[in-house]
Coordinates of C-alpha atoms in Angstrom, one line a residue:
Chain A
M885 CA 4.7 12.6 35.9
N886 CA 2.5 15.6 35.2
T887 CA -1.1 14.5 35.3
Q888 CA -2.2 17.5 33.2
A889 CA 0.0 16.3 30.4
L890 CA -1.0 12.7 30.9
F891 CA -4.7 13.5 30.6
S892 CA -4.4 15.8 27.6
Q893 CA -2.4 13.1 25.7
L894 CA -5.0 10.6 26.7
L895 CA -7.7 12.9 25.3
I896 CA -5.7 13.3 22.0
G897 CA -5.4 9.5 22.0
A898 CA -9.1 9.1 22.5
I899 CA -9.8 11.4 19.6
N900 CA -7.4 9.6 17.3
G901 CA -9.0 6.4 18.5
A902 CA -12.4 7.8 17.5
F903 CA -11.1 8.3 14.0
Y904 CA -9.4 4.9 13.9
A905 CA -12.6 3.3 15.0
L906 CA -14.9 5.1 12.5
L907 CA -12.5 4.4 9.6
S908 CA -11.7 0.8 10.5
L909 CA -15.4 0.2 11.1
G910 CA -16.1 1.4 7.5
L911 CA -13.3 -0.8 6.2
S912 CA -14.6 -3.8 8.1
V913 CA -18.2 -3.3 6.8
I914 CA -17.0 -3.1 3.2
F915 CA -14.6 -6.0 3.6
G916 CA -17.2 -8.2 5.2
L917 CA -19.5 -8.1 2.2
L918 CA -17.3 -7.1 -0.8
N919 CA -14.2 -8.9 0.4
I920 CA -12.1 -6.0 -0.8
I921 CA -9.8 -3.6 1.2
N922 CA -11.0 -0.2 0.2
F923 CA -7.7 1.7 -0.3
A924 CA -9.7 4.8 -1.3
H925 CA -11.0 5.0 2.3
G926 CA -8.4 7.7 3.2
A927 CA -9.2 9.7 0.1
Q928 CA -12.9 9.5 0.9
Y929 CA -12.3 10.7 4.4
M930 CA -10.5 13.6 3.0
M931 CA -13.4 14.3 0.6
G932 CA -15.8 14.3 3.6
A933 CA -13.7 17.1 5.1
F934 CA -13.6 19.0 1.8
A935 CA -17.3 18.6 1.3
A936 CA -17.9 20.3 4.7
Y937 CA -15.5 23.0 3.6
F938 CA -17.3 23.5 0.2
L939 CA -20.7 23.6 1.8
L940 CA -19.6 26.4 4.1
Q941 CA -17.7 28.4 1.5
W942 CA -20.0 28.0 -1.5
A943 CA -23.5 27.5 0.0
G944 CA -23.0 29.0 3.5
L945 CA -24.2 25.8 5.1
G946 CA -22.6 25.2 8.4
Y947 CA -21.2 22.3 10.4
W948 CA -24.5 20.6 11.4
T949 CA -25.8 20.5 7.8
A950 CA -22.4 19.2 6.6
L951 CA -22.5 16.4 9.2
L952 CA -25.6 15.2 7.4
V953 CA -25.0 16.2 3.8
A954 CA -21.3 15.5 3.3
P955 CA -21.5 11.7 4.1
V956 CA -24.5 11.4 1.8
V957 CA -22.8 13.1 -1.1
V958 CA -19.5 11.3 -0.7
G959 CA -21.4 8.0 -0.1
L960 CA -23.2 8.6 -3.5
L961 CA -19.8 9.1 -5.1
G962 CA -18.7 5.8 -3.6
I963 CA -21.8 4.1 -5.0
L964 CA -20.8 5.5 -8.4
I965 CA -17.4 4.0 -8.1
E966 CA -18.9 0.7 -7.1
R967 CA -21.4 0.7 -9.9
T968 CA -19.0 1.7 -12.6
M969 CA -15.8 -0.1 -11.6
L970 CA -15.8 -2.3 -8.6
K971 CA -18.7 -4.5 -9.7
W972 CA -16.6 -5.8 -12.6
L973 CA -14.0 -7.3 -10.2
Y974 CA -16.1 -9.5 -7.9
Q975 CA -15.4 -12.7 -9.8
L976 CA -11.7 -12.0 -9.8
D977 CA -9.0 -12.3 -7.2
H978 CA -9.8 -9.9 -4.3
L979 CA -6.4 -8.2 -4.7
Y980 CA -7.7 -6.5 -7.8
G981 CA -10.2 -4.6 -5.7
L982 CA -7.3 -3.3 -3.6
L983 CA -5.3 -2.3 -6.7
L984 CA -8.3 -0.5 -8.2
T985 CA -9.2 1.4 -5.1
F986 CA -5.5 2.3 -4.7
G987 CA -5.7 3.8 -8.3
V988 CA -8.9 5.7 -7.4
A989 CA -7.2 7.1 -4.3
L990 CA -4.3 8.3 -6.3
V991 CA -6.6 10.1 -8.8
I992 CA -8.7 11.7 -6.1
E993 CA -5.8 12.9 -4.1
G994 CA -4.0 14.1 -7.2
V995 CA -7.0 16.2 -8.3
F996 CA -7.4 17.8 -4.9
R997 CA -3.7 18.4 -4.6
N998 CA -3.7 20.1 -8.0
E999 CA -6.5 22.4 -6.9
F1000 CA -5.6 23.1 -3.3
G1001 CA -1.9 22.4 -2.9
S1002 CA -0.6 20.6 0.1
S1003 CA -1.3 23.3 2.7
G1004 CA -4.4 23.1 5.0
L1005 CA -7.5 25.1 4.8
P1006 CA -9.1 26.2 8.1
Y1007 CA -12.5 25.1 9.2
T1008 CA -13.9 26.7 12.4
I1009 CA -15.5 24.8 15.3
P1010 CA -19.3 25.4 15.3
P1011 CA -20.3 28.1 17.9
Q1012 CA -22.4 25.6 20.0
L1013 CA -19.3 23.5 20.6
T1014 CA -16.6 26.1 21.3
G1015 CA -15.1 26.6 24.7
A1016 CA -14.0 24.1 27.3
Y1017 CA -15.2 22.4 30.5
N1018 CA -13.0 22.6 33.5
L1019 CA -13.0 19.0 34.9
G1020 CA -10.8 20.0 37.8
F1021 CA -7.9 17.9 36.8
M1022 CA -7.8 19.2 33.2
F1023 CA -9.6 21.4 30.6
L1024 CA -11.8 19.4 28.2
P1025 CA -12.4 21.3 24.9
I1026 CA -16.1 20.7 24.2
Y1027 CA -15.6 20.0 20.6
R1028 CA -13.1 17.2 21.3
G1029 CA -15.4 15.6 23.8
W1030 CA -18.2 15.8 21.2
V1031 CA -16.1 14.0 18.6
V1032 CA -15.3 11.1 21.0
L1033 CA -18.9 10.8 22.1
F1034 CA -20.5 11.2 18.7
S1035 CA -18.3 8.7 17.0
L1036 CA -18.8 6.2 19.9
V1037 CA -22.6 6.6 19.3
I1038 CA -22.3 6.1 15.6
C1039 CA -20.0 3.1 16.0
L1040 CA -22.4 1.4 18.5
A1041 CA -25.4 2.2 16.3
T1042 CA -23.7 0.6 13.4
W1043 CA -22.8 -2.4 15.5
Y1044 CA -26.5 -2.6 16.6
V1045 CA -27.9 -2.5 13.1
I1046 CA -25.5 -5.1 11.8
E1047 CA -25.7 -7.6 14.7
R1048 CA -29.1 -7.1 16.1
T1049 CA -31.6 -6.1 13.3
K1050 CA -33.2 -8.0 10.4
L1051 CA -31.4 -5.9 7.9
G1052 CA -28.1 -6.7 9.6
A1053 CA -29.1 -10.4 9.6
Y1054 CA -29.5 -10.3 5.8
L1055 CA -26.1 -8.6 5.5
R1056 CA -24.4 -11.2 7.7
A1057 CA -26.1 -14.0 5.8
A1058 CA -24.9 -12.5 2.5
T1059 CA -21.4 -12.3 3.9
E1060 CA -21.6 -16.0 4.6
N1061 CA -23.2 -17.2 1.4
P1062 CA -24.4 -14.6 -1.2
T1063 CA -25.8 -17.2 -3.6
L1064 CA -28.1 -18.7 -1.1
V1065 CA -29.3 -15.4 0.2
Q1066 CA -30.0 -14.3 -3.4
A1067 CA -32.0 -17.5 -3.9
F1068 CA -34.3 -16.4 -1.1
G1069 CA -35.2 -13.3 -3.2
I1070 CA -33.0 -10.7 -1.6
N1071 CA -31.3 -8.3 -4.0
V1072 CA -27.7 -9.0 -3.1
P1073 CA -26.0 -6.8 -5.7
R1074 CA -28.0 -3.8 -4.5
M1075 CA -27.1 -4.7 -0.9
I1076 CA -23.4 -4.7 -1.9
T1077 CA -23.7 -1.3 -3.6
L1078 CA -25.5 0.2 -0.6
T1079 CA -23.0 -1.4 1.8
Y1080 CA -20.1 0.2 -0.1
G1081 CA -21.9 3.5 -0.1
F1082 CA -22.4 3.2 3.7
G1083 CA -18.8 2.4 4.4
V1084 CA -17.7 5.3 2.3
A1085 CA -20.2 7.6 4.1
L1086 CA -18.7 6.6 7.5
A1087 CA -15.3 7.7 6.2
A1088 CA -16.8 11.0 5.0
L1089 CA -18.4 11.5 8.4
A1090 CA -15.1 11.0 10.1
G1091 CA -13.7 13.6 7.7
V1092 CA -16.4 16.2 8.7
L1093 CA -15.6 15.5 12.4
A1094 CA -11.9 15.9 11.7
A1095 CA -12.2 19.1 9.7
P1096 CA -12.3 21.5 12.7
I1097 CA -9.6 19.6 14.6
Y1098 CA -7.0 19.1 11.9
Q1099 CA -7.1 21.4 8.9
V1100 CA -8.8 20.4 5.7
N1101 CA -5.9 19.1 3.6
P1102 CA -5.7 16.9 0.5
L1103 CA -3.2 14.6 2.2
M1104 CA -5.0 14.2 5.5
G1105 CA -6.3 10.8 4.6
S1106 CA -3.3 9.1 3.0
N1107 CA -1.2 9.2 6.1
L1108 CA -4.0 8.2 8.4
I1109 CA -5.2 5.3 6.4
I1110 CA -2.1 3.2 6.7
V1111 CA -2.3 3.3 10.5
V1112 CA -6.0 2.3 10.1
F1113 CA -5.0 -0.7 8.0
A1114 CA -2.7 -1.8 10.9
V1115 CA -5.6 -1.2 13.3
V1116 CA -7.8 -3.4 11.1
V1117 CA -5.2 -6.2 10.9
I1118 CA -4.9 -6.1 14.8
G1119 CA -8.7 -6.2 15.3
G1120 CA -9.3 -8.8 12.7
L1121 CA -10.7 -8.0 9.2
G1122 CA -14.4 -8.0 9.0
S1123 CA -15.1 -8.0 12.7
I1124 CA -17.4 -5.1 13.6
M1125 CA -17.0 -4.9 17.3
G1126 CA -13.3 -5.8 16.9
S1127 CA -12.6 -2.7 14.8
I1128 CA -14.5 -0.4 17.2
V1129 CA -12.7 -1.7 20.3
T1130 CA -9.2 -1.9 18.7
G1131 CA -9.7 1.5 17.2
F1132 CA -10.4 3.3 20.5
A1133 CA -7.9 1.1 22.4
L1134 CA -5.0 1.7 20.0
G1135 CA -5.7 5.5 19.9
I1136 CA -5.3 5.5 23.7
V1137 CA -2.3 3.3 23.7
E1138 CA -0.7 5.7 21.2
G1139 CA -1.6 8.6 23.4
F1140 CA 0.1 6.9 26.4
T1141 CA 3.2 6.2 24.3
K1142 CA 3.4 9.9 23.5
V1143 CA 3.7 10.6 27.2
F1144 CA 6.1 7.8 28.3
Y1145 CA 8.2 7.2 25.2
P1146 CA 7.5 9.8 22.5
E1147 CA 10.1 8.4 20.0
A1148 CA 8.0 5.3 19.5
S1149 CA 4.6 7.0 19.2
N1150 CA 4.5 6.7 15.4
T1151 CA 5.5 3.1 15.4
V1152 CA 3.8 1.6 18.5
I1153 CA 0.7 0.5 16.5
F1154 CA 2.9 -1.3 14.0
V1155 CA 4.9 -3.0 16.7
I1156 CA 1.6 -4.2 18.4
M1157 CA 0.5 -5.4 15.0
A1158 CA 3.7 -7.5 14.7
L1159 CA 3.2 -9.0 18.2
V1160 CA -0.5 -9.8 17.6
L1161 CA 0.3 -11.5 14.3
L1162 CA 2.9 -13.7 16.0
V1163 CA 0.2 -14.9 18.5
R1164 CA -3.0 -14.7 16.4
P1165 CA -2.4 -14.4 12.7
S1166 CA -6.1 -13.5 12.0
G1167 CA -6.2 -10.6 14.5
L1168 CA -7.6 -10.3 18.0
F1169 CA -11.3 -10.6 17.0
G1170 CA -10.9 -12.2 13.6
R1171 CA -12.1 -15.6 12.7
T1172 CA -9.3 -18.0 11.5
T1173 CA -8.8 -17.8 7.8
Chain B
M468 CA -5.7 -19.0 -3.2
A469 CA -7.1 -20.7 -6.3
T470 CA -5.4 -18.7 -9.0
A471 CA -2.9 -16.0 -8.6
V472 CA -3.5 -12.5 -9.9
G473 CA -3.9 -12.5 -13.7
V474 CA -1.5 -15.2 -14.5
D475 CA -2.3 -17.8 -17.1
I476 CA -1.0 -21.2 -16.6
R477 CA 1.3 -21.6 -19.6
E478 CA 4.6 -22.6 -18.2
A479 CA 4.8 -26.1 -19.8
T480 CA 8.1 -25.2 -21.5
A481 CA 9.7 -24.1 -18.3
A482 CA 11.2 -27.4 -17.2
R483 CA 13.9 -27.9 -19.9
G484 CA 16.2 -24.9 -20.5
A485 CA 15.1 -21.5 -21.8
P486 CA 12.8 -21.6 -24.8
T487 CA 14.2 -20.1 -27.9
H488 CA 11.8 -17.1 -28.1
Q489 CA 12.8 -16.1 -24.6
V490 CA 16.5 -16.3 -25.5
I491 CA 15.8 -14.1 -28.5
A492 CA 13.8 -11.6 -26.4
F493 CA 16.7 -11.6 -23.9
G494 CA 19.2 -10.9 -26.7
V495 CA 17.1 -8.1 -28.1
M496 CA 16.8 -6.6 -24.6
V497 CA 20.6 -6.7 -24.0
A498 CA 21.3 -5.3 -27.4
L499 CA 18.9 -2.4 -26.9
L500 CA 20.3 -1.7 -23.4
V501 CA 23.9 -1.7 -24.8
V502 CA 23.1 0.8 -27.6
A503 CA 20.6 2.9 -25.6
P504 CA 23.1 5.1 -23.6
F505 CA 24.5 6.5 -26.8
L506 CA 21.0 7.6 -28.0
V507 CA 19.1 8.4 -24.7
Y508 CA 20.1 10.3 -21.6
P509 CA 22.1 7.7 -19.6
V510 CA 21.0 9.0 -16.2
F511 CA 17.4 8.3 -17.2
L512 CA 18.3 4.8 -18.3
M513 CA 20.2 4.1 -15.1
K514 CA 17.1 5.1 -13.1
A515 CA 14.9 2.9 -15.3
L516 CA 17.3 0.0 -14.9
C517 CA 17.3 0.2 -11.1
F518 CA 13.5 0.3 -11.1
A519 CA 13.4 -2.5 -13.6
L520 CA 15.4 -4.7 -11.3
F521 CA 13.2 -3.6 -8.4
A522 CA 10.1 -4.6 -10.3
C523 CA 11.5 -7.9 -11.4
A524 CA 12.3 -8.7 -7.8
F525 CA 8.8 -7.7 -6.8
N526 CA 7.4 -9.9 -9.5
V527 CA 8.9 -13.0 -8.0
L528 CA 6.4 -12.7 -5.2
I529 CA 3.3 -11.6 -7.0
G530 CA 3.9 -13.4 -10.2
Y531 CA 5.2 -16.8 -9.0
V532 CA 3.9 -17.1 -5.4
G533 CA 0.7 -15.1 -5.8
L534 CA 1.6 -12.8 -2.8
L535 CA 1.0 -9.1 -3.3
S536 CA 3.4 -7.2 -1.1
F537 CA 2.5 -3.6 -0.6
G538 CA 5.7 -2.8 1.4
H539 CA 8.6 -3.4 -1.0
A540 CA 9.8 0.1 -0.6
A541 CA 11.1 -0.9 2.8
F542 CA 13.7 -3.1 1.1
L543 CA 14.6 -0.6 -1.6
G544 CA 15.0 2.2 0.9
T545 CA 16.8 0.2 3.6
A546 CA 19.4 -1.0 1.2
G547 CA 19.8 2.5 -0.1
Y548 CA 20.4 3.9 3.3
A549 CA 22.9 1.1 4.2
A550 CA 24.8 1.5 1.0
A551 CA 24.9 5.3 1.2
H552 CA 26.0 5.2 4.8
A553 CA 28.7 2.6 4.1
A554 CA 30.0 4.6 1.1
K555 CA 29.9 8.0 2.7
V556 CA 30.6 7.6 6.4
W557 CA 32.8 4.4 6.3
G558 CA 34.4 5.2 3.0
A559 CA 33.6 1.8 1.7
P560 CA 34.3 1.1 -2.0
P561 CA 31.1 0.9 -4.2
E562 CA 31.1 -2.9 -4.5
A563 CA 31.2 -3.3 -0.7
A564 CA 28.6 -0.6 -0.2
I565 CA 26.2 -2.3 -2.6
L566 CA 26.8 -5.7 -1.2
L567 CA 26.2 -4.4 2.3
G568 CA 23.0 -2.7 1.3
T569 CA 21.8 -5.8 -0.4
A570 CA 22.6 -7.9 2.7
A571 CA 20.7 -5.4 4.9
A572 CA 17.6 -5.8 2.7
G573 CA 18.0 -9.5 2.7
G574 CA 18.2 -9.7 6.5
L575 CA 15.2 -7.4 6.8
G576 CA 13.4 -9.6 4.3
V577 CA 14.0 -12.7 6.4
V578 CA 12.7 -11.0 9.5
L579 CA 9.6 -9.4 7.9
G580 CA 9.0 -12.4 5.7
T581 CA 8.9 -14.7 8.7
L582 CA 6.1 -12.6 10.1
A583 CA 4.3 -11.9 6.9
I584 CA 4.1 -15.2 5.1
R585 CA 1.9 -16.6 7.9
S586 CA -0.9 -14.7 6.1
R587 CA -2.3 -14.6 2.6
G588 CA -4.1 -12.4 0.1
I589 CA -5.3 -9.1 1.4
Y590 CA -3.9 -9.7 4.9
F591 CA -0.5 -10.2 3.4
A592 CA -0.8 -6.9 1.5
N593 CA -1.9 -5.1 4.6
I594 CA 0.8 -6.5 6.8
T595 CA 3.6 -5.8 4.4
L596 CA 2.3 -2.3 4.0
A597 CA 2.2 -1.8 7.8
F598 CA 5.8 -3.1 8.3
A599 CA 7.1 -0.9 5.5
Q600 CA 5.4 2.1 7.3
M601 CA 7.2 1.1 10.4
I602 CA 10.5 1.2 8.5
Y603 CA 9.5 4.6 7.1
F604 CA 9.0 6.1 10.6
F605 CA 12.2 4.5 11.8
S606 CA 14.1 6.1 8.8
L607 CA 12.4 9.4 9.6
Q608 CA 13.6 9.4 13.2
A609 CA 16.9 7.5 13.2
K610 CA 20.0 9.7 13.3
F611 CA 22.1 8.0 10.5
T612 CA 19.4 8.4 7.8
G613 CA 19.5 12.2 8.0
G614 CA 15.7 12.4 8.4
E615 CA 14.1 14.7 5.9
D616 CA 17.4 15.5 4.2
G617 CA 18.4 11.9 3.6
I618 CA 22.0 11.0 3.0
Q619 CA 23.3 13.4 0.3
S620 CA 26.4 13.5 -1.9
V621 CA 27.3 9.9 -1.5
P622 CA 30.6 9.3 -3.3
R623 CA 30.4 6.9 -6.3
G624 CA 33.9 5.8 -5.8
T625 CA 36.0 3.4 -7.9
L626 CA 34.7 -0.1 -8.6
L627 CA 37.1 -2.8 -7.6
G628 CA 39.7 -0.1 -7.5
L629 CA 39.7 -0.2 -11.4
F630 CA 36.7 1.6 -12.8
D631 CA 36.0 5.2 -11.9
L632 CA 32.3 5.4 -11.5
R633 CA 32.2 9.2 -11.8
Q634 CA 32.4 8.6 -15.6
T635 CA 28.8 8.3 -16.7
Y636 CA 29.3 5.5 -19.2
T637 CA 31.3 3.4 -16.7
M638 CA 28.5 3.9 -14.2
Y639 CA 25.9 3.0 -16.8
F640 CA 27.5 -0.3 -17.8
T641 CA 28.1 -1.2 -14.1
V642 CA 24.4 -0.7 -13.5
L643 CA 23.6 -2.7 -16.6
A644 CA 25.8 -5.6 -15.4
I645 CA 24.1 -5.5 -12.0
F646 CA 20.7 -5.5 -13.6
L647 CA 21.5 -8.4 -15.8
V648 CA 22.9 -10.4 -13.0
G649 CA 19.8 -9.8 -10.9
F650 CA 17.6 -10.6 -13.9
L651 CA 19.3 -13.9 -14.6
V652 CA 19.3 -14.9 -11.0
I653 CA 15.5 -14.4 -11.0
Y654 CA 15.1 -16.2 -14.3
R655 CA 17.1 -19.1 -13.1
A656 CA 15.2 -19.3 -9.8
I657 CA 11.8 -19.3 -11.2
H658 CA 12.7 -21.8 -13.9
S659 CA 14.2 -24.2 -11.5
P660 CA 12.5 -27.0 -9.6
F661 CA 12.3 -24.5 -6.7
G662 CA 10.3 -22.2 -9.0
Q663 CA 8.0 -25.0 -10.0
V664 CA 7.2 -25.6 -6.4
L665 CA 6.4 -21.9 -6.0
K666 CA 4.0 -22.1 -8.8
A667 CA 2.4 -25.2 -7.3
V668 CA 1.9 -23.3 -4.1
R669 CA 0.4 -20.4 -6.0
E670 CA -2.1 -22.6 -7.8
N671 CA -3.1 -24.9 -5.0
E672 CA -1.5 -24.5 -1.6
P673 CA -3.2 -27.3 0.2
R674 CA -2.2 -29.7 -2.5
A675 CA 1.4 -28.6 -2.3
V676 CA 1.3 -29.2 1.4
S677 CA -0.3 -32.6 1.0
L678 CA 2.5 -33.5 -1.5
G679 CA 4.9 -33.0 1.4
Y680 CA 6.4 -29.6 0.5
R681 CA 7.3 -27.3 3.3
V682 CA 5.3 -24.5 1.8
E683 CA 6.2 -21.9 4.5
Q684 CA 9.9 -22.4 3.8
Y685 CA 9.5 -22.0 0.1
K686 CA 7.5 -18.9 0.6
L687 CA 10.1 -17.5 3.0
I688 CA 12.9 -18.2 0.6
A689 CA 11.0 -16.5 -2.2
F690 CA 10.3 -13.5 0.0
A691 CA 13.9 -13.3 1.1
L692 CA 15.1 -13.5 -2.6
S693 CA 12.7 -10.8 -3.6
A694 CA 13.8 -8.6 -0.7
T695 CA 17.5 -9.2 -1.4
L696 CA 17.2 -8.3 -5.1
S697 CA 15.0 -5.3 -4.3
G698 CA 17.9 -4.3 -2.0
L699 CA 20.4 -4.7 -4.8
A700 CA 18.3 -2.3 -6.8
G701 CA 18.0 0.1 -4.0
A702 CA 21.7 0.0 -3.1
T703 CA 22.7 0.6 -6.7
K704 CA 20.2 3.4 -7.0
A705 CA 21.8 5.1 -4.0
I706 CA 25.3 4.9 -5.5
V707 CA 24.1 6.1 -8.9
F708 CA 22.2 9.1 -7.7
Q709 CA 24.5 9.7 -4.7
L710 CA 21.4 10.0 -2.5
A711 CA 19.4 7.9 -0.1
S712 CA 16.1 9.6 0.8
L713 CA 12.7 9.1 2.4
T714 CA 11.1 8.9 -1.0
D715 CA 12.5 5.4 -1.4
V716 CA 11.0 4.1 1.8
H717 CA 7.6 5.8 1.5
W718 CA 4.6 3.7 0.7
T719 CA 4.0 5.5 -2.6
M720 CA 7.1 3.8 -3.8
S721 CA 5.6 0.4 -2.9
G722 CA 2.6 1.4 -5.0
E723 CA 4.8 2.5 -7.9
V724 CA 6.5 -0.9 -8.1
V725 CA 3.1 -2.6 -8.1
L726 CA 2.0 -0.4 -10.9
M727 CA 5.2 -1.1 -13.0
T728 CA 4.7 -4.8 -12.7
L729 CA 1.0 -4.7 -13.3
L730 CA 1.5 -2.5 -16.4
G731 CA 4.2 -4.6 -17.8
G732 CA 2.5 -7.9 -17.0
L733 CA 2.3 -9.8 -13.7
G734 CA 4.1 -13.1 -13.8
T735 CA 5.9 -12.4 -17.1
V736 CA 9.6 -12.5 -17.4
F737 CA 10.1 -9.3 -19.3
G738 CA 7.0 -7.4 -18.2
P739 CA 8.4 -5.7 -15.1
V740 CA 11.3 -4.3 -17.2
V741 CA 8.9 -2.9 -19.8
G742 CA 6.6 -1.5 -17.1
A743 CA 9.5 0.2 -15.3
F744 CA 10.7 1.8 -18.5
I745 CA 7.2 3.1 -19.4
L746 CA 6.5 4.5 -16.0
I747 CA 9.9 6.1 -15.5
G748 CA 9.6 7.6 -18.9
L749 CA 6.2 9.0 -18.1
E750 CA 7.5 10.4 -14.8
N751 CA 10.3 12.1 -16.8
Y752 CA 7.9 13.8 -19.1
L753 CA 5.2 14.6 -16.5
A754 CA 7.6 15.7 -13.8
Q755 CA 7.0 19.4 -14.3
L756 CA 3.2 18.9 -14.0
G757 CA 3.4 18.1 -10.3
A758 CA 0.3 16.3 -9.0
W759 CA -0.8 15.4 -12.5
F760 CA 1.7 12.5 -12.5
T761 CA -0.1 11.1 -9.5
I762 CA -3.4 11.4 -11.4
V763 CA -2.0 9.7 -14.5
Q764 CA -0.5 6.9 -12.3
G765 CA -3.9 6.4 -10.6
A766 CA -5.7 6.4 -14.0
I767 CA -3.2 3.8 -15.4
F768 CA -3.9 1.7 -12.3
V769 CA -7.7 1.8 -12.8
V770 CA -7.4 1.1 -16.6
C771 CA -5.0 -1.8 -16.1
V772 CA -7.2 -3.4 -13.4
L773 CA -10.4 -3.0 -15.4
T774 CA -9.4 -3.8 -18.9
F775 CA -5.7 -4.7 -19.2
R776 CA -4.9 -7.2 -16.6
R777 CA -2.3 -9.1 -18.6
G778 CA -0.2 -6.0 -19.0
V779 CA 1.8 -5.0 -22.1
V780 CA 4.1 -8.1 -22.2
G781 CA 1.3 -10.4 -21.2
E782 CA -0.8 -9.2 -24.1
L783 CA 2.1 -9.4 -26.5
G784 CA 2.8 -13.0 -25.3
R785 CA -0.8 -13.8 -26.0
L786 CA -0.6 -12.4 -29.5
L787 CA 2.5 -14.4 -30.2
R788 CA 1.2 -17.4 -28.3
K789 CA 4.5 -17.6 -26.5
P790 CA 5.1 -16.7 -22.8
L791 CA 7.5 -13.8 -22.6

């Protein structure tokens, strides 16, 4: 076995894992409070990448601005979706939320595909992060190292806010019993709106991070999101730490599979999902349903 | 799950035979479908009929068990590949090819169903979606499916050695017969004591369990039935269009069947048929507009979920005060 190949696949795995973790974290945060699976998550990730592209092309604003502005803009669009559509569905079966966001995803992707076709648009790596370190056993492209590190920081920060701060305590309480929390004078509907916006912003942030690695493409989200759904099922829906750990772990497992048994690299996550479901139907970190 | 998606509880008439208005509606549907090929392009009708059967099979799960499967393309596609392979490579006659495809989907249904029915609601939707994606990647990589090309120019053959299916009208009436058999099997199943138990599970699962029903088994049988009939639709479609391709296994197809059923009316007898005809009709007219069809589909989804949850047939049934 060539160690060079092994480590480079491992790095690719870690990067995929970073995106799985960011996206499944957003899904988990949204699911925790709204009890819906946000099918538009992939489309919103794609919009994050496009927002970065637009900022550069139209306003000349580079990567670092995009990293801040794109999640805010896409998050606001998410809030718009929540305020105008999702909020009418909370008293219905949760499956309607899935169906609605699926429709929204189709519309968004259709619009972008109409405008930009299916081919990718290039987005260059910011000058500060170009080049590579020689680690002795392999070359580490700086940008890729940055993506893994940065998303890890964001994931852990999110975990900290939700599990260890007062705001997070409100959030967790509202997940358990929204009526009671509202009776204590906390504006739960606004919290729901902001949570959805935050989850969407996480997806958009992942999109900005992905723009220089993959090309900016209208279909970049739709293929990724189904893998992320499997990741979320494995980790257990609604579990914050669960989605972070499983996200990174499965990315790396996928990377290893590419080295040792490349034919199965597309399906390994789904196979793991089937095995996990046999043993623990509510996922590795999920509470029993 | 307290109440299933958008379905009113109005099945009081279900126990004793088919109510008159449903018999009339069935008669009208058959009459229309017999006359239609002489007025409308038959190939379009055959496509719509295959999808109508697919949507009816899908509706068994969502409408009567309250389980939203987001992976039904797996059954449609697998059956299509199996039937196309049998007809083209083994030279099987069409009836054998279709039966083989149907059986393949049924077998897959039992396997995936065993894993999937352990969960409910959103988990179930996610899990079926992930399994279907697994089948998609398998179809993409396996040798016999032809990868991106699919299995092309599948011979239609001669049905039972008597009817030459290359004749458009012979093919049409064969498809119509298959559709009607599938439709009646579903109708019979959901209006039997078995179907009543399914509805009980949908409305109140713990209660059904406490009454002594083996809920898991009922769900698995419903899942397998749904998968098998989806397979019948997929196998027939492969023979009609002489093609089995990745489109039929892709998750967008799973989404399409959800939309057909939702648009026609979840949990209605005729809704999936109406929904399939509307959507395939739209697709026909909007095909040259490319991505616009996706946008229209998405918009219909949003509108249906927000304002039109009963669907076309559900609303019609409400106006007539009779379940259709």
